[in-house]
PDB file of C-alpha atoms and ligand atoms in Angstrom:
ATOM      1  CA  UNK A1055      97.738  48.814 173.496  1.00  0.00           C
ATOM      2  CA  UNK A1056      94.224  48.642 172.038  1.00  0.00           C
ATOM      3  CA  UNK A1057      94.097  52.399 171.813  1.00  0.00           C
ATOM      4  CA  UNK A1058      97.302  52.491 169.747  1.00  0.00           C
ATOM      5  CA  UNK A1059      96.138  49.612 167.543  1.00  0.00           C
ATOM      6  CA  UNK A1060      92.864  51.365 166.841  1.00  0.00           C
ATOM      7  CA  UNK A1061      94.635  54.587 166.028  1.00  0.00           C
ATOM      8  CA  UNK A1062      96.832  52.760 163.553  1.00  0.00           C
ATOM      9  CA  UNK A1063      93.883  51.012 161.913  1.00  0.00           C
ATOM     10  CA  UNK A1064      92.006  54.297 161.698  1.00  0.00           C
ATOM     11  CA  UNK A1065      95.016  55.966 160.057  1.00  0.00           C
ATOM     12  CA  UNK A1066      95.305  53.122 157.567  1.00  0.00           C
ATOM     13  CA  UNK A1067      91.620  53.370 156.693  1.00  0.00           C
ATOM     14  CA  UNK A1068      91.925  57.102 156.174  1.00  0.00           C
ATOM     15  CA  UNK A1069      94.940  56.819 153.921  1.00  0.00           C
ATOM     16  CA  UNK A1070      93.344  54.030 151.860  1.00  0.00           C
ATOM     17  CA  UNK A1071      90.219  56.186 151.447  1.00  0.00           C
ATOM     18  CA  UNK A1072      92.385  59.088 150.382  1.00  0.00           C
ATOM     19  CA  UNK A1073      94.244  57.001 147.799  1.00  0.00           C
ATOM     20  CA  UNK A1074      90.929  55.828 146.378  1.00  0.00           C
ATOM     21  CA  UNK A1075      89.371  59.294 146.397  1.00  0.00           C
ATOM     22  CA  UNK A1076      86.723  58.098 148.817  1.00  0.00           C
ATOM     23  CA  UNK A1077      85.326  59.725 151.891  1.00  0.00           C
ATOM     24  CA  UNK A1078      86.087  58.160 155.277  1.00  0.00           C
ATOM     25  CA  UNK A1079      82.393  57.813 156.110  1.00  0.00           C
ATOM     26  CA  UNK A1080      81.839  55.447 153.202  1.00  0.00           C
ATOM     27  CA  UNK A1081      83.668  52.760 155.176  1.00  0.00           C
ATOM     28  CA  UNK A1082      82.453  51.125 158.385  1.00  0.00           C
ATOM     29  CA  UNK A1083      85.050  49.525 160.615  1.00  0.00           C
ATOM     30  CA  UNK A1084      83.795  46.329 162.214  1.00  0.00           C
ATOM     31  CA  UNK A1085      85.846  45.354 165.253  1.00  0.00           C
ATOM     32  CA  UNK A1086      86.008  41.561 165.079  1.00  0.00           C
ATOM     33  CA  UNK A1087      86.030  40.538 168.716  1.00  0.00           C
ATOM     34  CA  UNK A1088      85.615  36.751 168.518  1.00  0.00           C
ATOM     35  CA  UNK A1089      87.466  34.850 171.282  1.00  0.00           C
ATOM     36  CA  UNK A1090      88.274  38.137 173.052  1.00  0.00           C
ATOM     37  CA  UNK A1091      87.054  38.875 176.592  1.00  0.00           C
ATOM     38  CA  UNK A1092      84.405  41.545 177.219  1.00  0.00           C
ATOM     39  CA  UNK A1093      86.938  43.728 179.040  1.00  0.00           C
ATOM     40  CA  UNK A1094      88.763  44.212 175.771  1.00  0.00           C
ATOM     41  CA  UNK A1095      85.535  44.984 173.922  1.00  0.00           C
ATOM     42  CA  UNK A1096      84.703  47.563 176.583  1.00  0.00           C
ATOM     43  CA  UNK A1097      88.082  49.197 176.089  1.00  0.00           C
ATOM     44  CA  UNK A1098      87.468  49.469 172.364  1.00  0.00           C
ATOM     45  CA  UNK A1099      83.921  50.681 173.013  1.00  0.00           C
ATOM     46  CA  UNK A1100      85.342  53.444 175.179  1.00  0.00           C
ATOM     47  CA  UNK A1101      87.410  54.565 172.199  1.00  0.00           C
ATOM     48  CA  UNK A1102      84.196  55.125 170.288  1.00  0.00           C
ATOM     49  CA  UNK A1103      83.718  51.843 168.426  1.00  0.00           C
ATOM     50  CA  UNK A1104      80.067  50.784 168.210  1.00  0.00           C
ATOM     51  CA  UNK A1105      80.159  47.993 165.628  1.00  0.00           C
ATOM     52  CA  UNK A1106      81.405  44.552 166.638  1.00  0.00           C
ATOM     53  CA  UNK A1107      81.643  41.329 164.659  1.00  0.00           C
ATOM     54  CA  UNK A1108      81.333  37.843 166.125  1.00  0.00           C
ATOM     55  CA  UNK A1109      81.318  34.436 164.462  1.00  0.00           C
ATOM     56  CA  UNK A1110      79.525  32.338 167.089  1.00  0.00           C
ATOM     57  CA  UNK A1111      75.916  32.885 168.119  1.00  0.00           C
ATOM     58  CA  UNK A1112      76.320  31.909 171.777  1.00  0.00           C
ATOM     59  CA  UNK A1113      79.397  34.071 172.245  1.00  0.00           C
ATOM     60  CA  UNK A1114      77.636  37.031 170.685  1.00  0.00           C
ATOM     61  CA  UNK A1115      74.624  36.604 172.974  1.00  0.00           C
ATOM     62  CA  UNK A1116      76.806  36.334 176.082  1.00  0.00           C
ATOM     63  CA  UNK A1117      78.688  39.510 175.209  1.00  0.00           C
ATOM     64  CA  UNK A1118      75.550  41.378 174.225  1.00  0.00           C
ATOM     65  CA  UNK A1119      74.071  40.744 177.637  1.00  0.00           C
ATOM     66  CA  UNK A1120      76.835  42.514 179.522  1.00  0.00           C
ATOM     67  CA  UNK A1121      77.849  45.291 177.121  1.00  0.00           C
ATOM     68  CA  UNK A1122      76.062  48.595 176.341  1.00  0.00           C
ATOM     69  CA  UNK A1123      72.912  48.374 174.258  1.00  0.00           C
ATOM     70  CA  UNK A1124      73.977  50.907 171.629  1.00  0.00           C
ATOM     71  CA  UNK A1125      76.407  48.402 170.095  1.00  0.00           C
ATOM     72  CA  UNK A1126      75.577  47.007 166.672  1.00  0.00           C
ATOM     73  CA  UNK A1127      76.353  43.313 166.526  1.00  0.00           C
ATOM     74  CA  UNK A1128      77.252  41.761 163.189  1.00  0.00           C
ATOM     75  CA  UNK A1129      77.175  38.000 162.652  1.00  0.00           C
ATOM     76  CA  UNK A1130      80.097  37.265 160.369  1.00  0.00           C
ATOM     77  CA  UNK A1131      80.570  33.526 160.874  1.00  0.00           C
ATOM     78  CA  UNK A1132      79.036  30.479 159.251  1.00  0.00           C
ATOM     79  CA  UNK A1133      75.520  30.111 160.594  1.00  0.00           C
ATOM     80  CA  UNK A1134      73.653  26.880 161.291  1.00  0.00           C
ATOM     81  CA  UNK A1135      69.924  26.916 160.776  1.00  0.00           C
ATOM     82  CA  UNK A1136      69.190  25.672 164.269  1.00  0.00           C
ATOM     83  CA  UNK A1137      70.970  28.712 165.748  1.00  0.00           C
ATOM     84  CA  UNK A1138      69.041  31.333 163.812  1.00  0.00           C
ATOM     85  CA  UNK A1139      66.306  31.612 166.418  1.00  0.00           C
ATOM     86  CA  UNK A1140      68.672  33.154 168.944  1.00  0.00           C
ATOM     87  CA  UNK A1141      69.788  35.854 166.533  1.00  0.00           C
ATOM     88  CA  UNK A1142      66.504  37.274 165.330  1.00  0.00           C
ATOM     89  CA  UNK A1143      66.102  40.873 166.414  1.00  0.00           C
ATOM     90  CA  UNK A1144      69.540  40.881 167.990  1.00  0.00           C
ATOM     91  CA  UNK A1145      71.842  41.458 165.062  1.00  0.00           C
ATOM     92  CA  UNK A1146      72.284  44.525 162.878  1.00  0.00           C
ATOM     93  CA  UNK A1147      73.452  42.474 159.912  1.00  0.00           C
ATOM     94  CA  UNK A1148      74.105  38.833 159.072  1.00  0.00           C
ATOM     95  CA  UNK A1149      77.068  38.691 156.685  1.00  0.00           C
ATOM     96  CA  UNK A1150      77.122  34.973 156.042  1.00  0.00           C
ATOM     97  CA  UNK A1151      74.004  33.886 154.170  1.00  0.00           C
ATOM     98  CA  UNK A1152      75.101  31.396 151.555  1.00  0.00           C
ATOM     99  CA  UNK A1153      72.087  29.201 150.841  1.00  0.00           C
ATOM    100  CA  UNK A1154      68.383  29.556 150.167  1.00  0.00           C
ATOM    101  CA  UNK A1155      67.621  27.101 152.960  1.00  0.00           C
ATOM    102  CA  UNK A1156      69.369  29.309 155.505  1.00  0.00           C
ATOM    103  CA  UNK A1157      67.712  32.434 154.086  1.00  0.00           C
ATOM    104  CA  UNK A1158      64.304  30.790 154.324  1.00  0.00           C
ATOM    105  CA  UNK A1159      64.846  29.918 157.960  1.00  0.00           C
ATOM    106  CA  UNK A1160      65.937  33.482 158.793  1.00  0.00           C
ATOM    107  CA  UNK A1161      62.881  34.736 156.922  1.00  0.00           C
ATOM    108  CA  UNK A1162      60.489  32.333 158.645  1.00  0.00           C
ATOM    109  CA  UNK A1163      61.641  33.393 162.109  1.00  0.00           C
ATOM    110  CA  UNK A1164      61.795  37.081 161.168  1.00  0.00           C
ATOM    111  CA  UNK A1165      58.195  36.882 159.988  1.00  0.00           C
ATOM    112  CA  UNK A1166      57.177  35.153 163.179  1.00  0.00           C
ATOM    113  CA  UNK A1167      58.825  37.883 165.244  1.00  0.00           C
ATOM    114  CA  UNK A1168      57.570  40.666 163.004  1.00  0.00           C
ATOM    115  CA  UNK A1169      61.022  42.021 162.144  1.00  0.00           C
ATOM    116  CA  UNK A1170      62.926  42.568 158.910  1.00  0.00           C
ATOM    117  CA  UNK A1171      66.428  41.092 159.015  1.00  0.00           C
ATOM    118  CA  UNK A1172      69.231  42.632 156.999  1.00  0.00           C
ATOM    119  CA  UNK A1173      71.602  40.218 155.371  1.00  0.00           C
ATOM    120  CA  UNK A1174      74.553  39.963 153.026  1.00  0.00           C
ATOM    121  CA  UNK A1175      75.088  37.098 150.622  1.00  0.00           C
ATOM    122  CA  UNK A1176      78.472  35.468 151.172  1.00  0.00           C
ATOM    123  CA  UNK A1177      80.362  34.707 147.988  1.00  0.00           C
ATOM    124  CA  UNK A1178      83.320  32.365 147.798  1.00  0.00           C
ATOM    125  CA  UNK A1179      85.019  34.560 145.266  1.00  0.00           C
ATOM    126  CA  UNK A1180      88.212  32.537 144.919  1.00  0.00           C
ATOM    127  CA  UNK A1181      86.322  29.204 144.842  1.00  0.00           C
ATOM    128  CA  UNK A1182      88.317  27.871 147.776  1.00  0.00           C
ATOM    129  CA  UNK A1183      87.253  24.416 148.887  1.00  0.00           C
ATOM    130  CA  UNK A1184      87.767  25.235 152.540  1.00  0.00           C
ATOM    131  CA  UNK A1185      85.478  28.256 152.510  1.00  0.00           C
ATOM    132  CA  UNK A1186      81.739  28.729 152.819  1.00  0.00           C
ATOM    133  CA  UNK A1187      79.840  30.988 150.471  1.00  0.00           C
ATOM    134  CA  UNK A1188      77.953  30.639 147.262  1.00  0.00           C
ATOM    135  CA  UNK A1189      79.853  30.446 144.004  1.00  0.00           C
ATOM    136  CA  UNK A1190      80.106  33.545 141.901  1.00  0.00           C
ATOM    137  CA  UNK A1191      77.966  31.816 139.259  1.00  0.00           C
ATOM    138  CA  UNK A1192      75.143  31.040 141.705  1.00  0.00           C
ATOM    139  CA  UNK A1193      75.200  34.389 143.499  1.00  0.00           C
ATOM    140  CA  UNK A1194      72.769  36.213 141.210  1.00  0.00           C
ATOM    141  CA  UNK A1195      70.187  33.444 141.380  1.00  0.00           C
ATOM    142  CA  UNK A1196      70.490  33.233 145.135  1.00  0.00           C
ATOM    143  CA  UNK A1197      69.984  36.986 145.500  1.00  0.00           C
ATOM    144  CA  UNK A1198      66.941  36.802 143.229  1.00  0.00           C
ATOM    145  CA  UNK A1199      65.409  33.978 145.238  1.00  0.00           C
ATOM    146  CA  UNK A1200      66.088  35.701 148.549  1.00  0.00           C
ATOM    147  CA  UNK A1201      64.597  38.950 147.279  1.00  0.00           C
ATOM    148  CA  UNK A1202      61.197  37.256 147.195  1.00  0.00           C
ATOM    149  CA  UNK A1203      61.288  36.517 150.919  1.00  0.00           C
ATOM    150  CA  UNK A1204      59.132  39.083 152.700  1.00  0.00           C
ATOM    151  CA  UNK A1205      61.129  39.668 155.869  1.00  0.00           C
ATOM    152  CA  UNK A1206      64.669  39.697 154.556  1.00  0.00           C
ATOM    153  CA  UNK A1207      66.503  42.597 153.034  1.00  0.00           C
ATOM    154  CA  UNK A1208      69.618  41.951 150.963  1.00  0.00           C
ATOM    155  CA  UNK A1209      72.033  44.815 151.600  1.00  0.00           C
ATOM    156  CA  UNK A1210      74.946  43.520 149.578  1.00  0.00           C
ATOM    157  CA  UNK A1211      77.708  40.954 149.349  1.00  0.00           C
ATOM    158  CA  UNK A1212      80.396  39.647 151.661  1.00  0.00           C
ATOM    159  CA  UNK A1213      83.536  37.719 150.905  1.00  0.00           C
ATOM    160  CA  UNK A1214      86.454  36.227 152.769  1.00  0.00           C
ATOM    161  CA  UNK A1215      89.436  36.516 150.479  1.00  0.00           C
ATOM    162  CA  UNK A1216      92.187  33.882 150.516  1.00  0.00           C
ATOM    163  CA  UNK A1217      94.893  34.023 153.138  1.00  0.00           C
ATOM    164  CA  UNK A1218      97.873  35.613 151.420  1.00  0.00           C
ATOM    165  CA  UNK A1219     101.235  37.007 152.452  1.00  0.00           C
ATOM    166  CA  UNK A1220     100.904  39.912 150.091  1.00  0.00           C
ATOM    167  CA  UNK A1221      97.595  41.786 150.185  1.00  0.00           C
ATOM    168  CA  UNK A1222      98.046  42.809 146.559  1.00  0.00           C
ATOM    169  CA  UNK A1223      97.361  39.202 145.594  1.00  0.00           C
ATOM    170  CA  UNK A1224      93.750  39.691 146.691  1.00  0.00           C
ATOM    171  CA  UNK A1225      93.141  42.840 144.691  1.00  0.00           C
ATOM    172  CA  UNK A1226      91.813  40.848 141.731  1.00  0.00           C
ATOM    173  CA  UNK A1227      89.245  39.126 143.962  1.00  0.00           C
ATOM    174  CA  UNK A1228      88.078  42.396 145.467  1.00  0.00           C
ATOM    175  CA  UNK A1229      87.688  43.810 141.970  1.00  0.00           C
ATOM    176  CA  UNK A1230      85.703  40.760 140.905  1.00  0.00           C
ATOM    177  CA  UNK A1231      83.248  40.849 143.768  1.00  0.00           C
ATOM    178  CA  UNK A1232      82.807  44.564 143.361  1.00  0.00           C
ATOM    179  CA  UNK A1233      81.947  43.980 139.706  1.00  0.00           C
ATOM    180  CA  UNK A1234      79.514  41.231 140.674  1.00  0.00           C
ATOM    181  CA  UNK A1235      77.833  43.616 143.083  1.00  0.00           C
ATOM    182  CA  UNK A1236      77.507  46.299 140.388  1.00  0.00           C
ATOM    183  CA  UNK A1237      76.063  43.732 137.962  1.00  0.00           C
ATOM    184  CA  UNK A1238      73.454  42.659 140.508  1.00  0.00           C
ATOM    185  CA  UNK A1239      72.628  46.252 141.389  1.00  0.00           C
ATOM    186  CA  UNK A1240      71.924  46.998 137.739  1.00  0.00           C
ATOM    187  CA  UNK A1241      69.210  44.352 137.748  1.00  0.00           C
ATOM    188  CA  UNK A1242      67.208  46.577 140.124  1.00  0.00           C
ATOM    189  CA  UNK A1243      65.782  43.666 142.068  1.00  0.00           C
ATOM    190  CA  UNK A1244      63.068  44.562 144.593  1.00  0.00           C
ATOM    191  CA  UNK A1245      64.215  44.380 148.207  1.00  0.00           C
ATOM    192  CA  UNK A1246      67.876  44.323 147.159  1.00  0.00           C
ATOM    193  CA  UNK A1247      70.062  47.387 147.644  1.00  0.00           C
ATOM    194  CA  UNK A1248      73.644  46.202 147.017  1.00  0.00           C
ATOM    195  CA  UNK A1249      74.909  49.219 148.913  1.00  0.00           C
ATOM    196  CA  UNK A1250      77.188  47.162 151.128  1.00  0.00           C
ATOM    197  CA  UNK A1251      80.370  45.358 150.259  1.00  0.00           C
ATOM    198  CA  UNK A1252      81.892  43.588 153.256  1.00  0.00           C
ATOM    199  CA  UNK A1253      85.458  42.642 152.404  1.00  0.00           C
ATOM    200  CA  UNK A1254      88.930  43.027 153.812  1.00  0.00           C
ATOM    201  CA  UNK A1255      90.448  41.719 157.061  1.00  0.00           C
ATOM    202  CA  UNK A1256      93.599  42.638 158.980  1.00  0.00           C
ATOM    203  CA  UNK A1257      95.921  41.492 156.210  1.00  0.00           C
ATOM    204  CA  UNK A1258      94.201  43.190 153.303  1.00  0.00           C
ATOM    205  CA  UNK A1259      91.637  45.800 154.374  1.00  0.00           C
ATOM    206  CA  UNK A1260      93.525  48.682 152.796  1.00  0.00           C
ATOM    207  CA  UNK A1261      93.469  47.028 149.385  1.00  0.00           C
ATOM    208  CA  UNK A1262      89.797  46.150 149.934  1.00  0.00           C
ATOM    209  CA  UNK A1263      88.970  49.802 150.626  1.00  0.00           C
ATOM    210  CA  UNK A1264      90.826  50.876 147.499  1.00  0.00           C
ATOM    211  CA  UNK A1265      88.625  48.433 145.588  1.00  0.00           C
ATOM    212  CA  UNK A1266      85.344  49.624 147.064  1.00  0.00           C
ATOM    213  CA  UNK A1267      84.757  47.915 150.431  1.00  0.00           C
ATOM    214  CA  UNK A1268      82.094  49.659 152.527  1.00  0.00           C
ATOM    215  CA  UNK A1269      82.696  47.422 155.543  1.00  0.00           C
ATOM    216  CA  UNK A1270      86.026  46.052 156.685  1.00  0.00           C
ATOM    217  CA  UNK A1271      86.244  43.336 159.334  1.00  0.00           C
ATOM    218  CA  UNK A1272      89.356  43.812 161.440  1.00  0.00           C
ATOM    219  CA  UNK A1273      90.174  41.495 164.338  1.00  0.00           C
ATOM    220  CA  UNK A1274      93.884  40.919 164.869  1.00  0.00           C
ATOM    221  CA  UNK A1275      94.786  44.472 163.857  1.00  0.00           C
ATOM    222  CA  UNK A1276      92.765  45.810 166.785  1.00  0.00           C
ATOM    223  CA  UNK A1277      92.745  43.084 169.441  1.00  0.00           C
ATOM    224  CA  UNK A1278      96.002  41.275 168.693  1.00  0.00           C
ATOM    225  CA  UNK A1279      96.435  37.614 167.763  1.00  0.00           C
ATOM    226  CA  UNK A1280      93.734  35.166 168.850  1.00  0.00           C
ATOM    227  CA  UNK A1281      94.485  32.245 171.135  1.00  0.00           C
ATOM    228  CA  UNK A1282      92.259  29.282 170.314  1.00  0.00           C
ATOM    229  CA  UNK A1283      93.854  26.995 172.890  1.00  0.00           C
ATOM    230  CA  UNK A1284      92.019  28.492 175.871  1.00  0.00           C
TER     231      UNK A1284
HETATM  232  C1  PLP B1384      87.992  36.327 162.196  1.00  0.00           C
HETATM  233  C2  PLP B1384      87.351  36.982 161.039  1.00  0.00           C
HETATM  234  C3  PLP B1384      87.776  38.249 160.600  1.00  0.00           C
HETATM  235  C4  PLP B1384      88.925  39.020 161.222  1.00  0.00           C
HETATM  236  O1  PLP B1384      90.150  38.446 160.890  1.00  0.00           O
HETATM  237  P1  PLP B1384      91.533  39.180 161.211  1.00  0.00           P
HETATM  238  O2  PLP B1384      92.470  38.620 160.228  1.00  0.00           O
HETATM  239  O3  PLP B1384      91.861  38.853 162.618  1.00  0.00           O
HETATM  240  O4  PLP B1384      91.305  40.632 161.012  1.00  0.00           O
HETATM  241  C5  PLP B1384      87.095  38.816 159.550  1.00  0.00           C
HETATM  242  N1  PLP B1384      86.067  38.181 158.926  1.00  0.00           N
HETATM  243  C6  PLP B1384      85.639  36.975 159.322  1.00  0.00           C
HETATM  244  C7  PLP B1384      84.501  36.350 158.625  1.00  0.00           C
HETATM  245  C8  PLP B1384      86.269  36.334 160.387  1.00  0.00           C
HETATM  246  O5  PLP B1384      85.833  35.124 160.766  1.00  0.00           O
END
């Protein structure tokens, strides 16, 4: 089943790239494996996937311990400052930095461990009350502040678009965050590359790719629905 799901997702990514006149290697597929058992991750790994996304620090650490070491682990969930210490040196990219306080803590521990941590700034592009992320208005300032921290590198922006029935309804938000990313890039801030745009989930990743996503985070489309009751 996972093999077929992956094949379908891969086909969808390819056709979205084609429609947008983009090359397939501009887009990284992140297999969002939260709540799923390591056996399923292994199955997906065996199909060639090397990038996994998790939203809980402990779960990521547990899975990392038993799975091959060439996997890149992305932290995509809301991060508490007291959990940062476990992550340092163990994550390829933290997608969910939405405050200076959190950035400072990641920087402090990165400095202590002599590593540079790559991060994305999470933007609440639709200003939803239920979502984390900095507001669009505050995003530039936050990026500027973070850029002064020695052991952090801002690679771009991340957003979680609203839950919608029709993916087209999110196109405007993807356009807006893409524009925000271009605006920030044009400021040529030291330590800030803005080469990454993490947007698009199972329901809307094709539209996100058409609007410039360089990373899509797909969970359900690969692993099936999640069961939170167990
Ligand atoms: C769970 C999650 C996803 C994947 O969601 P699906 O709809 O299952 O693809 C993507 N991004 C974040 C931040 C998530 O928490």
